[in-house]
PDB file of C-alpha atoms in Angstrom:
ATOM      1  CA  UNK A  22      35.804 -39.752  -8.344  1.00 45.00           C
ATOM      2  CA  UNK A  23      34.325 -37.028 -10.511  1.00 43.00           C
ATOM      3  CA  UNK A  24      36.643 -34.144 -11.326  1.00 47.00           C
ATOM      4  CA  UNK A  25      34.859 -31.104 -12.806  1.00 46.00           C
ATOM      5  CA  UNK A  26      36.308 -29.811 -16.018  1.00 46.00           C
ATOM      6  CA  UNK A  27      37.578 -26.235 -15.957  1.00 47.00           C
ATOM      7  CA  UNK A  28      35.498 -23.567 -17.631  1.00 43.00           C
ATOM      8  CA  UNK A  29      36.607 -23.401 -21.288  1.00 44.00           C
ATOM      9  CA  UNK A  30      38.389 -20.271 -22.426  1.00 43.00           C
ATOM     10  CA  UNK A  31      35.747 -19.525 -25.058  1.00 42.00           C
ATOM     11  CA  UNK A  32      33.192 -19.212 -22.283  1.00 42.00           C
ATOM     12  CA  UNK A  33      32.568 -15.472 -22.285  1.00 46.00           C
ATOM     13  CA  UNK A  34      30.102 -15.012 -19.460  1.00 49.00           C
ATOM     14  CA  UNK A  35      30.592 -12.391 -16.762  1.00 51.00           C
ATOM     15  CA  UNK A  36      33.004 -12.963 -13.893  1.00 53.00           C
ATOM     16  CA  UNK A  37      30.187 -13.751 -11.450  1.00 50.00           C
ATOM     17  CA  UNK A  38      28.636 -16.252 -13.872  1.00 51.00           C
ATOM     18  CA  UNK A  39      31.953 -18.088 -14.304  1.00 50.00           C
ATOM     19  CA  UNK A  40      32.400 -18.231 -10.522  1.00 54.00           C
ATOM     20  CA  UNK A  41      28.914 -19.688 -10.098  1.00 51.00           C
ATOM     21  CA  UNK A  42      29.589 -22.384 -12.702  1.00 50.00           C
ATOM     22  CA  UNK A  43      32.900 -23.293 -10.996  1.00 53.00           C
ATOM     23  CA  UNK A  44      31.290 -23.299  -7.556  1.00 51.00           C
ATOM     24  CA  UNK A  45      28.503 -25.605  -8.714  1.00 50.00           C
ATOM     25  CA  UNK A  46      31.103 -27.849 -10.334  1.00 53.00           C
ATOM     26  CA  UNK A  47      33.012 -28.126  -7.026  1.00 51.00           C
ATOM     27  CA  UNK A  48      29.780 -28.596  -5.103  1.00 49.00           C
ATOM     28  CA  UNK A  49      28.875 -31.577  -7.275  1.00 50.00           C
ATOM     29  CA  UNK A  50      32.414 -32.949  -7.205  1.00 52.00           C
ATOM     30  CA  UNK A  51      31.638 -36.060  -5.180  1.00 50.00           C
ATOM     31  CA  UNK A  52      28.895 -37.726  -7.197  1.00 53.00           C
ATOM     32  CA  UNK A  53      27.130 -35.577  -9.790  1.00 58.00           C
ATOM     33  CA  UNK A  54      23.620 -36.724 -10.622  1.00 65.00           C
ATOM     34  CA  UNK A  55      21.797 -36.271 -13.912  1.00 69.00           C
ATOM     35  CA  UNK A  56      19.761 -33.419 -12.441  1.00 68.00           C
ATOM     36  CA  UNK A  57      22.947 -31.655 -11.351  1.00 59.00           C
ATOM     37  CA  UNK A  58      24.468 -32.011 -14.786  1.00 61.00           C
ATOM     38  CA  UNK A  59      21.215 -30.749 -16.281  1.00 62.00           C
ATOM     39  CA  UNK A  60      21.421 -27.688 -14.034  1.00 62.00           C
ATOM     40  CA  UNK A  61      24.929 -26.917 -15.299  1.00 58.00           C
ATOM     41  CA  UNK A  62      23.741 -27.336 -18.874  1.00 57.00           C
ATOM     42  CA  UNK A  63      20.797 -24.982 -18.275  1.00 60.00           C
ATOM     43  CA  UNK A  64      23.094 -22.348 -16.778  1.00 67.00           C
ATOM     44  CA  UNK A  65      25.368 -22.549 -19.824  1.00 63.00           C
ATOM     45  CA  UNK A  66      22.363 -22.320 -22.188  1.00 63.00           C
ATOM     46  CA  UNK A  67      20.996 -19.291 -20.328  1.00 73.00           C
ATOM     47  CA  UNK A  68      24.360 -17.562 -20.581  1.00 78.00           C
ATOM     48  CA  UNK A  69      24.495 -18.276 -24.303  1.00 80.00           C
ATOM     49  CA  UNK A  70      20.994 -16.846 -24.805  1.00 83.00           C
ATOM     50  CA  UNK A  71      21.896 -13.676 -22.919  1.00 88.00           C
ATOM     51  CA  UNK A  72      24.953 -13.296 -25.125  1.00 91.00           C
ATOM     52  CA  UNK A  73      22.807 -13.738 -28.259  1.00 92.00           C
ATOM     53  CA  UNK A  74      20.313 -11.121 -27.058  1.00 93.00           C
ATOM     54  CA  UNK A  75      23.144  -8.681 -26.373  1.00 95.00           C
ATOM     55  CA  UNK A  76      24.600  -9.422 -29.802  1.00 96.00           C
ATOM     56  CA  UNK A  77      21.228  -8.815 -31.487  1.00 97.00           C
ATOM     57  CA  UNK A  78      20.836  -5.475 -29.727  1.00 97.00           C
ATOM     58  CA  UNK A  79      24.364  -4.560 -30.773  1.00 97.00           C
ATOM     59  CA  UNK A  80      23.550  -5.362 -34.406  1.00 97.00           C
ATOM     60  CA  UNK A  81      20.467  -3.136 -34.292  1.00 97.00           C
ATOM     61  CA  UNK A  82      22.439  -0.296 -32.713  1.00 97.00           C
ATOM     62  CA  UNK A  83      25.002  -0.643 -35.494  1.00 96.00           C
ATOM     63  CA  UNK A  84      22.115  -0.598 -38.016  1.00 95.00           C
ATOM     64  CA  UNK A  85      23.124  -3.950 -39.468  1.00 95.00           C
ATOM     65  CA  UNK A  86      19.912  -4.676 -41.354  1.00 95.00           C
ATOM     66  CA  UNK A  87      20.870  -8.000 -42.906  1.00 95.00           C
ATOM     67  CA  UNK A  88      19.963 -11.681 -42.841  1.00 96.00           C
ATOM     68  CA  UNK A  89      22.571 -12.419 -40.165  1.00 96.00           C
ATOM     69  CA  UNK A  90      20.783 -10.185 -37.668  1.00 97.00           C
ATOM     70  CA  UNK A  91      17.481 -11.884 -38.471  1.00 96.00           C
ATOM     71  CA  UNK A  92      19.054 -15.323 -37.976  1.00 96.00           C
ATOM     72  CA  UNK A  93      20.389 -14.232 -34.566  1.00 95.00           C
ATOM     73  CA  UNK A  94      16.857 -13.275 -33.534  1.00 95.00           C
ATOM     74  CA  UNK A  95      15.484 -16.580 -34.823  1.00 95.00           C
ATOM     75  CA  UNK A  96      18.080 -18.504 -32.801  1.00 92.00           C
ATOM     76  CA  UNK A  97      17.091 -16.580 -29.667  1.00 92.00           C
ATOM     77  CA  UNK A  98      13.400 -17.356 -30.049  1.00 91.00           C
ATOM     78  CA  UNK A  99      13.951 -21.113 -30.496  1.00 88.00           C
ATOM     79  CA  UNK A 100      16.647 -21.461 -27.840  1.00 79.00           C
ATOM     80  CA  UNK A 101      16.219 -24.113 -25.137  1.00 68.00           C
ATOM     81  CA  UNK A 102      17.829 -21.783 -22.610  1.00 61.00           C
ATOM     82  CA  UNK A 103      14.795 -19.502 -22.460  1.00 62.00           C
ATOM     83  CA  UNK A 104      12.926 -19.747 -19.166  1.00 64.00           C
ATOM     84  CA  UNK A 105      10.229 -17.335 -20.260  1.00 74.00           C
ATOM     85  CA  UNK A 106       9.686 -16.784 -23.977  1.00 79.00           C
ATOM     86  CA  UNK A 107       6.874 -14.341 -23.171  1.00 85.00           C
ATOM     87  CA  UNK A 108       9.214 -12.178 -21.103  1.00 87.00           C
ATOM     88  CA  UNK A 109      11.893 -12.182 -23.809  1.00 88.00           C
ATOM     89  CA  UNK A 110       9.370 -11.286 -26.525  1.00 91.00           C
ATOM     90  CA  UNK A 111       7.990  -8.454 -24.385  1.00 92.00           C
ATOM     91  CA  UNK A 112      11.483  -7.063 -23.791  1.00 93.00           C
ATOM     92  CA  UNK A 113      12.362  -7.308 -27.486  1.00 95.00           C
ATOM     93  CA  UNK A 114       9.063  -5.642 -28.452  1.00 95.00           C
ATOM     94  CA  UNK A 115       9.813  -2.621 -26.284  1.00 95.00           C
ATOM     95  CA  UNK A 116      13.364  -2.473 -27.609  1.00 97.00           C
ATOM     96  CA  UNK A 117      12.353  -2.726 -31.282  1.00 97.00           C
ATOM     97  CA  UNK A 118       9.494  -0.224 -30.970  1.00 95.00           C
ATOM     98  CA  UNK A 119      11.906   2.335 -29.564  1.00 96.00           C
ATOM     99  CA  UNK A 120      14.567   1.549 -32.165  1.00 97.00           C
ATOM    100  CA  UNK A 121      12.044   1.576 -35.027  1.00 96.00           C
ATOM    101  CA  UNK A 122      11.054   5.144 -34.216  1.00 95.00           C
ATOM    102  CA  UNK A 123      14.714   6.198 -34.178  1.00 96.00           C
ATOM    103  CA  UNK A 124      15.477   4.350 -37.408  1.00 96.00           C
ATOM    104  CA  UNK A 125      12.532   5.890 -39.263  1.00 94.00           C
ATOM    105  CA  UNK A 126      13.663   9.355 -38.190  1.00 95.00           C
ATOM    106  CA  UNK A 127      17.240   8.639 -39.265  1.00 96.00           C
ATOM    107  CA  UNK A 128      16.261   7.530 -42.796  1.00 94.00           C
ATOM    108  CA  UNK A 129      13.807  10.376 -43.402  1.00 92.00           C
ATOM    109  CA  UNK A 130      16.163  11.981 -45.951  1.00 93.00           C
ATOM    110  CA  UNK A 131      17.369   8.710 -47.489  1.00 93.00           C
ATOM    111  CA  UNK A 132      16.397   7.384 -50.925  1.00 93.00           C
ATOM    112  CA  UNK A 133      13.189   5.431 -51.442  1.00 91.00           C
ATOM    113  CA  UNK A 134      15.203   2.273 -52.002  1.00 92.00           C
ATOM    114  CA  UNK A 135      17.038   2.649 -48.687  1.00 94.00           C
ATOM    115  CA  UNK A 136      13.790   3.370 -46.853  1.00 95.00           C
ATOM    116  CA  UNK A 137      12.144   0.261 -48.278  1.00 95.00           C
ATOM    117  CA  UNK A 138      15.134  -1.927 -47.371  1.00 95.00           C
ATOM    118  CA  UNK A 139      14.958  -0.704 -43.766  1.00 96.00           C
ATOM    119  CA  UNK A 140      11.175  -1.112 -43.702  1.00 96.00           C
ATOM    120  CA  UNK A 141      11.405  -4.677 -45.023  1.00 97.00           C
ATOM    121  CA  UNK A 142      13.948  -5.574 -42.341  1.00 97.00           C
ATOM    122  CA  UNK A 143      11.860  -4.044 -39.538  1.00 97.00           C
ATOM    123  CA  UNK A 144       8.732  -5.816 -40.786  1.00 97.00           C
ATOM    124  CA  UNK A 145      10.516  -9.176 -40.661  1.00 97.00           C
ATOM    125  CA  UNK A 146      11.868  -8.553 -37.160  1.00 97.00           C
ATOM    126  CA  UNK A 147       8.553  -7.261 -35.778  1.00 97.00           C
ATOM    127  CA  UNK A 148       6.741 -10.270 -37.226  1.00 96.00           C
ATOM    128  CA  UNK A 149       9.210 -12.672 -35.580  1.00 96.00           C
ATOM    129  CA  UNK A 150       8.844 -11.154 -32.096  1.00 95.00           C
ATOM    130  CA  UNK A 151       5.053 -11.062 -32.437  1.00 94.00           C
ATOM    131  CA  UNK A 152       4.470  -7.304 -32.513  1.00 96.00           C
ATOM    132  CA  UNK A 153       1.516  -7.582 -34.898  1.00 95.00           C
ATOM    133  CA  UNK A 154       0.291  -4.014 -34.510  1.00 95.00           C
ATOM    134  CA  UNK A 155       3.658  -2.414 -35.341  1.00 95.00           C
ATOM    135  CA  UNK A 156       4.262  -4.896 -38.144  1.00 96.00           C
ATOM    136  CA  UNK A 157       0.921  -4.161 -39.853  1.00 96.00           C
ATOM    137  CA  UNK A 158       1.367  -0.407 -39.410  1.00 96.00           C
ATOM    138  CA  UNK A 159       4.801  -0.531 -41.043  1.00 96.00           C
ATOM    139  CA  UNK A 160       3.535  -2.734 -43.879  1.00 97.00           C
ATOM    140  CA  UNK A 161       0.820  -0.165 -44.588  1.00 97.00           C
ATOM    141  CA  UNK A 162       3.296   2.729 -44.551  1.00 96.00           C
ATOM    142  CA  UNK A 163       5.680   0.843 -46.859  1.00 96.00           C
ATOM    143  CA  UNK A 164       2.930   0.195 -49.423  1.00 96.00           C
ATOM    144  CA  UNK A 165       1.775   3.823 -49.263  1.00 95.00           C
ATOM    145  CA  UNK A 166       5.341   4.993 -49.862  1.00 95.00           C
ATOM    146  CA  UNK A 167       5.681   2.666 -52.855  1.00 95.00           C
ATOM    147  CA  UNK A 168       2.364   3.930 -54.184  1.00 93.00           C
ATOM    148  CA  UNK A 169       3.577   7.524 -53.950  1.00 92.00           C
ATOM    149  CA  UNK A 170       6.870   6.718 -55.721  1.00 92.00           C
ATOM    150  CA  UNK A 171       5.291   4.788 -58.593  1.00 90.00           C
ATOM    151  CA  UNK A 172       5.365   7.703 -61.069  1.00 88.00           C
ATOM    152  CA  UNK A 173       9.113   8.153 -60.764  1.00 90.00           C
ATOM    153  CA  UNK A 174       9.871   4.492 -59.967  1.00 89.00           C
ATOM    154  CA  UNK A 175       7.462   2.247 -61.956  1.00 89.00           C
ATOM    155  CA  UNK A 176       9.042  -0.858 -60.483  1.00 90.00           C
ATOM    156  CA  UNK A 177       7.639   0.063 -57.063  1.00 93.00           C
ATOM    157  CA  UNK A 178       4.023  -0.230 -58.216  1.00 92.00           C
ATOM    158  CA  UNK A 179       1.802  -1.907 -55.620  1.00 94.00           C
ATOM    159  CA  UNK A 180      -0.408  -4.720 -56.883  1.00 93.00           C
ATOM    160  CA  UNK A 181      -4.030  -5.152 -55.843  1.00 93.00           C
ATOM    161  CA  UNK A 182      -3.072  -8.546 -54.394  1.00 94.00           C
ATOM    162  CA  UNK A 183      -0.671  -6.884 -51.959  1.00 96.00           C
ATOM    163  CA  UNK A 184      -3.375  -4.490 -50.762  1.00 96.00           C
ATOM    164  CA  UNK A 185      -5.854  -7.358 -50.535  1.00 96.00           C
ATOM    165  CA  UNK A 186      -3.499  -9.511 -48.452  1.00 96.00           C
ATOM    166  CA  UNK A 187      -2.864  -6.610 -46.075  1.00 97.00           C
ATOM    167  CA  UNK A 188      -6.621  -6.003 -45.770  1.00 97.00           C
ATOM    168  CA  UNK A 189      -7.165  -9.648 -44.819  1.00 96.00           C
ATOM    169  CA  UNK A 190      -4.492  -9.499 -42.116  1.00 97.00           C
ATOM    170  CA  UNK A 191      -5.870  -6.215 -40.769  1.00 96.00           C
ATOM    171  CA  UNK A 192      -9.368  -7.687 -40.474  1.00 96.00           C
ATOM    172  CA  UNK A 193      -8.026 -10.827 -38.777  1.00 95.00           C
ATOM    173  CA  UNK A 194      -6.364  -8.664 -36.134  1.00 95.00           C
ATOM    174  CA  UNK A 195      -9.262  -6.271 -35.565  1.00 93.00           C
ATOM    175  CA  UNK A 196      -8.032  -3.160 -37.428  1.00 94.00           C
ATOM    176  CA  UNK A 197     -11.256  -2.686 -39.357  1.00 95.00           C
ATOM    177  CA  UNK A 198     -11.047   1.040 -40.071  1.00 94.00           C
ATOM    178  CA  UNK A 199      -7.640   0.750 -41.732  1.00 95.00           C
ATOM    179  CA  UNK A 200      -8.756  -2.403 -43.561  1.00 96.00           C
ATOM    180  CA  UNK A 201     -11.651  -0.450 -45.075  1.00 96.00           C
ATOM    181  CA  UNK A 202      -9.225   2.145 -46.494  1.00 96.00           C
ATOM    182  CA  UNK A 203      -6.905  -0.569 -47.778  1.00 97.00           C
ATOM    183  CA  UNK A 204      -9.808  -2.232 -49.619  1.00 97.00           C
ATOM    184  CA  UNK A 205     -10.503   1.078 -51.391  1.00 96.00           C
ATOM    185  CA  UNK A 206      -6.858   1.251 -52.444  1.00 96.00           C
ATOM    186  CA  UNK A 207      -7.013  -2.332 -53.707  1.00 95.00           C
ATOM    187  CA  UNK A 208     -10.058  -1.556 -55.878  1.00 94.00           C
ATOM    188  CA  UNK A 209      -8.487   1.618 -57.302  1.00 93.00           C
ATOM    189  CA  UNK A 210      -5.233  -0.215 -57.934  1.00 89.00           C
ATOM    190  CA  UNK A 211      -7.007  -3.071 -59.697  1.00 86.00           C
ATOM    191  CA  UNK A 212      -8.989  -0.792 -61.980  1.00 83.00           C
ATOM    192  CA  UNK A 213      -5.976   1.381 -62.803  1.00 81.00           C
ATOM    193  CA  UNK A 214      -3.698  -1.581 -63.460  1.00 69.00           C
ATOM    194  CA  UNK A 215      -6.226  -3.337 -65.709  1.00 63.00           C
ATOM    195  CA  UNK A 216      -6.896  -0.114 -67.624  1.00 54.00           C
ATOM    196  CA  UNK A 217      -3.283  -0.220 -68.748  1.00 53.00           C
ATOM    197  CA  UNK A 218      -3.138  -3.993 -69.246  1.00 52.00           C
ATOM    198  CA  UNK A 219      -6.149  -4.615 -71.495  1.00 55.00           C
ATOM    199  CA  UNK A 220      -5.992  -8.394 -71.847  1.00 61.00           C
ATOM    200  CA  UNK A 221      -9.503  -9.681 -72.468  1.00 58.00           C
ATOM    201  CA  UNK A 222      -8.856 -13.123 -70.978  1.00 61.00           C
ATOM    202  CA  UNK A 223      -8.281 -11.569 -67.553  1.00 68.00           C
ATOM    203  CA  UNK A 224     -11.758 -10.046 -67.363  1.00 69.00           C
ATOM    204  CA  UNK A 225     -13.204 -12.919 -65.303  1.00 74.00           C
ATOM    205  CA  UNK A 226     -10.243 -12.778 -62.933  1.00 80.00           C
ATOM    206  CA  UNK A 227     -10.871  -9.068 -62.427  1.00 79.00           C
ATOM    207  CA  UNK A 228     -14.537  -9.687 -61.650  1.00 85.00           C
ATOM    208  CA  UNK A 229     -13.626 -12.366 -59.098  1.00 88.00           C
ATOM    209  CA  UNK A 230     -10.959 -10.145 -57.511  1.00 90.00           C
ATOM    210  CA  UNK A 231     -13.318  -7.159 -57.273  1.00 92.00           C
ATOM    211  CA  UNK A 232     -15.993  -9.346 -55.703  1.00 93.00           C
ATOM    212  CA  UNK A 233     -13.563 -10.662 -53.102  1.00 94.00           C
ATOM    213  CA  UNK A 234     -12.220  -7.204 -52.236  1.00 95.00           C
ATOM    214  CA  UNK A 235     -15.743  -5.815 -51.889  1.00 95.00           C
ATOM    215  CA  UNK A 236     -16.554  -8.752 -49.616  1.00 95.00           C
ATOM    216  CA  UNK A 237     -13.588  -7.822 -47.417  1.00 95.00           C
ATOM    217  CA  UNK A 238     -14.728  -4.203 -47.408  1.00 96.00           C
ATOM    218  CA  UNK A 239     -18.247  -5.210 -46.340  1.00 95.00           C
ATOM    219  CA  UNK A 240     -16.816  -7.400 -43.579  1.00 94.00           C
ATOM    220  CA  UNK A 241     -14.668  -4.519 -42.345  1.00 94.00           C
ATOM    221  CA  UNK A 242     -17.644  -2.118 -42.321  1.00 94.00           C
ATOM    222  CA  UNK A 243     -19.875  -4.636 -40.482  1.00 93.00           C
ATOM    223  CA  UNK A 244     -17.151  -5.268 -37.931  1.00 91.00           C
ATOM    224  CA  UNK A 245     -16.702  -1.519 -37.446  1.00 89.00           C
ATOM    225  CA  UNK A 246     -20.446  -1.172 -36.792  1.00 86.00           C
ATOM    226  CA  UNK A 247     -20.480  -4.094 -34.365  1.00 85.00           C
ATOM    227  CA  UNK A 248     -17.439  -2.711 -32.606  1.00 76.00           C
ATOM    228  CA  UNK A 249     -19.129   0.684 -32.309  1.00 73.00           C
ATOM    229  CA  UNK A 250     -22.281  -0.899 -30.855  1.00 73.00           C
ATOM    230  CA  UNK A 251     -20.240  -2.907 -28.354  1.00 72.00           C
ATOM    231  CA  UNK A 252     -18.334   0.207 -27.321  1.00 72.00           C
ATOM    232  CA  UNK A 253     -21.550   2.183 -26.813  1.00 68.00           C
ATOM    233  CA  UNK A 254     -23.125  -0.705 -24.878  1.00 69.00           C
ATOM    234  CA  UNK A 255     -20.048  -0.965 -22.647  1.00 70.00           C
ATOM    235  CA  UNK A 256     -20.106   2.779 -22.002  1.00 68.00           C
ATOM    236  CA  UNK A 257     -23.846   2.639 -21.190  1.00 64.00           C
ATOM    237  CA  UNK A 258     -23.410  -0.261 -18.755  1.00 73.00           C
ATOM    238  CA  UNK A 259     -20.455   1.472 -17.117  1.00 73.00           C
ATOM    239  CA  UNK A 260     -22.445   4.689 -16.692  1.00 71.00           C
ATOM    240  CA  UNK A 261     -25.451   2.774 -15.342  1.00 65.00           C
ATOM    241  CA  UNK A 262     -23.259   0.911 -12.858  1.00 70.00           C
ATOM    242  CA  UNK A 263     -21.782   4.191 -11.619  1.00 70.00           C
ATOM    243  CA  UNK A 264     -25.251   5.713 -11.210  1.00 65.00           C
ATOM    244  CA  UNK A 265     -26.550   2.690  -9.311  1.00 65.00           C
ATOM    245  CA  UNK A 266     -23.496   2.608  -7.049  1.00 67.00           C
ATOM    246  CA  UNK A 267     -24.014   6.265  -6.120  1.00 65.00           C
ATOM    247  CA  UNK A 268     -27.749   5.816  -5.514  1.00 60.00           C
ATOM    248  CA  UNK A 269     -27.550   2.520  -3.620  1.00 54.00           C
ATOM    249  CA  UNK A 270     -25.943   3.852  -0.400  1.00 51.00           C
ATOM    250  CA  UNK A 271     -28.620   6.562  -0.118  1.00 42.00           C
ATOM    251  CA  UNK A 272     -31.435   4.014  -0.518  1.00 47.00           C
ATOM    252  CA  UNK A 273     -29.843   1.665   1.995  1.00 45.00           C
ATOM    253  CA  UNK A 274     -29.346   4.470   4.482  1.00 41.00           C
ATOM    254  CA  UNK A 275     -32.984   5.508   4.133  1.00 47.00           C
ATOM    255  CA  UNK A 276     -34.175   1.937   4.674  1.00 46.00           C
ATOM    256  CA  UNK A 277     -31.879   1.550   7.661  1.00 46.00           C
ATOM    257  CA  UNK A 278     -33.194   4.734   9.266  1.00 46.00           C
ATOM    258  CA  UNK A 279     -36.828   3.717   8.698  1.00 52.00           C
ATOM    259  CA  UNK A 280     -36.233   0.284  10.266  1.00 51.00           C
ATOM    260  CA  UNK A 281     -34.487   1.821  13.263  1.00 52.00           C
ATOM    261  CA  UNK A 282     -37.397   4.197  13.852  1.00 57.00           C
ATOM    262  CA  UNK A 283     -39.886   1.326  13.800  1.00 56.00           C
ATOM    263  CA  UNK A 284     -37.679  -0.665  16.189  1.00 53.00           C
ATOM    264  CA  UNK A 285     -37.468   2.203  18.698  1.00 60.00           C
ATOM    265  CA  UNK A 286     -41.207   2.803  18.424  1.00 64.00           C
ATOM    266  CA  UNK A 287     -41.885  -0.863  19.237  1.00 61.00           C
ATOM    267  CA  UNK A 288     -39.675  -0.688  22.307  1.00 60.00           C
ATOM    268  CA  UNK A 289     -41.533   2.387  23.569  1.00 65.00           C
ATOM    269  CA  UNK A 290     -44.915   0.652  23.087  1.00 65.00           C
ATOM    270  CA  UNK A 291     -43.748  -2.485  24.908  1.00 64.00           C
ATOM    271  CA  UNK A 292     -42.405  -0.421  27.836  1.00 63.00           C
ATOM    272  CA  UNK A 293     -45.713   1.488  28.002  1.00 62.00           C
ATOM    273  CA  UNK A 294     -47.717  -1.779  28.200  1.00 63.00           C
ATOM    274  CA  UNK A 295     -45.449  -3.114  30.965  1.00 62.00           C
ATOM    275  CA  UNK A 296     -45.907   0.130  32.912  1.00 61.00           C
ATOM    276  CA  UNK A 297     -49.697  -0.220  32.637  1.00 63.00           C
ATOM    277  CA  UNK A 298     -49.502  -3.784  33.930  1.00 63.00           C
ATOM    278  CA  UNK A 299     -47.404  -2.778  36.939  1.00 60.00           C
ATOM    279  CA  UNK A 300     -49.769   0.088  37.808  1.00 60.00           C
ATOM    280  CA  UNK A 301     -52.724  -2.209  37.781  1.00 61.00           C
ATOM    281  CA  UNK A 302     -51.210  -4.559  40.395  1.00 58.00           C
TER     282      UNK A 302
END
């Protein structure tokens, strides 16, 4: 006879969750099947995931921007207890977008070093949960801030490779306008950096880098043009559809009225002929 084990003391779910687990254990007391045991395991996993999500939120609220918090998030996203990864990611996106705004406001008066540490943490978290738009926007802002602080903090200088990598990711995700600006920054950065570092053997590398960045810039501009054409075409088709939908009922009504008139006229003619026939009898 199967005797369910009591819920361990370290089990920290809510009172209702513990009662459910105990009830299911008693329900399956007679002869627990593999599917029943699997159900209990899934319930325990789900409870653990919920605890991890709550813990992650708590860490963010406490502004614990360290590797431990990132590892908690990673464990959540790979957990077997997730029924809907899409739903969890969506919830975390909303949470992190709201918290990111608050965090950026809070560190407005902090040092550049502190700001960059916070930005790096947020970029890692946003990338993990799949918020590409927010991640790219924050990466751009972080590089701009480093660029502005270069005069007083030379170690923060942004390399052309960093701008180039960001431009590639922006183009891949459809942010062509920003990518175009980033390409300009990459070219300026490359020329400025090489003006200081005048090694002759790097000339060919500079030429190759400039060519690649200009290629990215051209791709961004072409994509912007295509996007503009598509937008205008969509607007034109939408306007045309609206115009046709407003004109169509009027045309149909006119046709309907004309057909009805012809129908009534035919009836009158037929009745007139029948009257003539009767009078002639």
